Amino acid sequence: QVQLVESGGGLVQAGGSLRLSCAASGRTFSYAVGWFRQAPGREREFVAGIIWSTGWSNYADSVKGRFTISRDNAKNTVYLQMNSLKSEDTAVYCCAVTSSPSIQTSREGYDYWGQGTQVTVSS
């Protein structure tokens, strides 16, 4: 079993920054971790992903250059550093894990999900 708990969300002014954390517990194996977000009235979308073992990452075009995903193996935690936040970044952000050796960009590709943390960017 893998359990994921997100934290770090909150209210921030446009142009500001937040760092989200995804703490993982349970069985350990090589997998990818992804961040997704869902805004009201919109479908859940892929934000960023990372291969746990190697640190290789991938980003959605909408956040590329602004967001950085990283992980701390010792803490079993994945981070999403969000800079230059825009109002359109407002969403519930969830982390998820997949046993796939590659980063999946659709929600169907993930096996376990956290409950999410709200990010609100004021304009």
Short mmCIF file of C-alpha atoms in Angstrom, two decimals:
data_model
loop_
_atom_site.label_atom_id
_atom_site.label_comp_id
_atom_site.label_asym_id
_atom_site.label_seq_id
_atom_site.Cartn_x
_atom_site.Cartn_y
_atom_site.Cartn_z
CA GLN A 1 0.00 0.00 0.00
CA VAL A 2 1.11 3.53 -0.77
CA GLN A 3 -0.29 6.51 1.09
CA LEU A 4 0.17 10.08 -0.07
CA VAL A 5 -0.46 13.25 1.91
CA GLU A 6 -0.19 16.68 0.32
CA SER A 7 0.49 19.90 2.16
CA GLY A 8 1.61 23.45 1.49
CA GLY A 9 -1.39 24.86 -0.30
CA GLY A 10 -2.88 28.20 0.54
CA LEU A 11 -3.71 31.66 -0.67
CA VAL A 12 -1.07 33.61 -2.53
CA GLN A 13 -0.97 36.78 -4.59
CA ALA A 14 -0.35 36.54 -8.31
CA GLY A 15 3.36 36.52 -8.94
CA GLY A 16 4.06 34.85 -5.63
CA SER A 17 5.31 31.39 -4.76
CA LEU A 18 4.25 28.28 -2.91
CA ARG A 19 5.89 24.94 -2.30
CA LEU A 20 3.72 21.87 -2.14
CA SER A 21 4.81 18.68 -0.46
CA CYS A 22 3.71 15.12 -1.09
CA ALA A 23 4.74 12.76 1.68
CA ALA A 24 4.66 9.10 0.77
CA SER A 25 4.50 6.08 3.02
CA GLY A 26 4.03 2.37 2.50
CA ARG A 27 5.82 -0.02 0.21
CA THR A 28 8.91 1.21 -1.57
CA PHE A 29 9.68 0.55 -5.19
CA SER A 30 10.80 2.44 -8.25
CA TYR A 31 7.91 4.50 -9.54
CA ALA A 32 6.96 7.87 -10.91
CA VAL A 33 5.18 10.59 -8.97
CA GLY A 34 2.95 13.10 -10.66
CA TRP A 35 1.21 16.29 -9.68
CA PHE A 36 -2.23 16.97 -11.09
CA ARG A 37 -4.59 19.84 -10.58
CA GLN A 38 -8.29 20.40 -11.03
CA ALA A 39 -9.94 23.79 -11.17
CA PRO A 40 -13.69 24.34 -10.86
CA GLY A 41 -15.45 23.43 -14.08
CA ARG A 42 -12.33 21.94 -15.63
CA GLU A 43 -10.96 18.45 -16.01
CA ARG A 44 -8.04 17.26 -13.97
CA GLU A 45 -4.80 18.04 -15.76
CA PHE A 46 -1.23 16.89 -15.49
CA VAL A 47 1.15 19.44 -14.02
CA ALA A 48 4.51 17.76 -13.46
CA GLY A 49 6.01 14.36 -12.86
CA ILE A 50 9.25 12.83 -11.66
CA ILE A 51 10.87 9.42 -11.76
CA TRP A 52 11.62 8.63 -8.14
CA SER A 53 14.88 6.78 -8.69
CA THR A 54 16.50 9.08 -11.22
CA GLY A 55 14.95 12.49 -10.68
CA TRP A 56 14.05 12.85 -14.33
CA SER A 57 11.11 15.20 -14.67
CA ASN A 58 8.49 16.36 -17.10
CA TYR A 59 6.19 19.39 -17.06
CA ALA A 60 3.03 20.59 -18.66
CA ASP A 61 3.63 23.44 -21.08
CA SER A 62 1.48 25.74 -18.97
CA VAL A 63 3.86 25.54 -16.00
CA LYS A 64 7.20 24.95 -17.67
CA GLY A 65 9.77 27.45 -16.45
CA ARG A 66 7.66 28.39 -13.43
CA PHE A 67 7.23 25.13 -11.52
CA THR A 68 9.93 22.73 -10.38
CA ILE A 69 9.34 19.19 -9.16
CA SER A 70 11.90 17.51 -6.93
CA ARG A 71 12.16 14.72 -4.41
CA ASP A 72 13.97 13.88 -1.20
CA ASN A 73 14.55 10.15 -1.06
CA ALA A 74 15.40 10.16 2.64
CA LYS A 75 12.13 11.88 3.50
CA ASN A 76 10.02 10.01 0.95
CA THR A 77 8.69 13.36 -0.14
CA VAL A 78 8.10 15.00 -3.50
CA TYR A 79 7.94 18.76 -3.77
CA LEU A 80 6.38 21.10 -6.26
CA GLN A 81 7.92 24.55 -6.14
CA MET A 82 5.54 26.98 -7.80
CA ASN A 83 6.85 30.40 -8.77
CA SER A 84 5.35 33.28 -10.71
CA LEU A 85 1.89 32.03 -9.86
CA LYS A 86 -1.04 33.13 -11.97
CA SER A 87 -4.74 33.21 -11.22
CA GLU A 88 -5.23 30.34 -13.66
CA ASP A 89 -3.05 28.18 -11.41
CA THR A 90 -5.86 28.16 -8.86
CA ALA A 91 -6.90 24.55 -8.33
CA VAL A 92 -6.82 21.60 -6.02
CA TYR A 93 -3.43 19.98 -6.43
CA CYS A 94 -3.06 16.24 -5.96
CA CYS A 95 -0.06 13.99 -6.10
CA ALA A 96 -0.20 10.45 -7.41
CA VAL A 97 2.11 7.50 -7.91
CA THR A 98 2.38 4.98 -10.70
CA SER A 99 4.27 1.72 -11.02
CA SER A 100 5.01 2.58 -14.63
CA PRO A 101 8.69 3.17 -15.40
CA SER A 102 7.72 6.34 -17.22
CA ILE A 103 5.85 9.47 -16.19
CA GLN A 104 2.17 9.16 -17.00
CA THR A 105 0.33 12.30 -18.02
CA SER A 106 -3.21 10.98 -17.66
CA ARG A 107 -4.94 10.19 -14.39
CA GLU A 108 -5.73 6.68 -15.57
CA GLY A 109 -2.04 5.89 -15.44
CA TYR A 110 -1.76 6.31 -11.67
CA ASP A 111 -2.46 3.80 -8.93
CA TYR A 112 -2.62 5.86 -5.74
CA TRP A 113 -3.75 9.41 -5.06
CA GLY A 114 -3.53 11.88 -2.25
CA GLN A 115 -6.53 13.90 -1.13
CA GLY A 116 -5.24 17.18 -2.49
CA THR A 117 -4.36 20.62 -1.26
CA GLN A 118 -6.04 23.84 -2.33
CA VAL A 119 -4.01 26.51 -4.07
CA THR A 120 -5.69 29.86 -4.59
CA VAL A 121 -3.96 32.64 -6.49
CA SER A 122 -5.55 36.04 -6.17
CA SER A 123 -5.53 38.40 -9.13
#
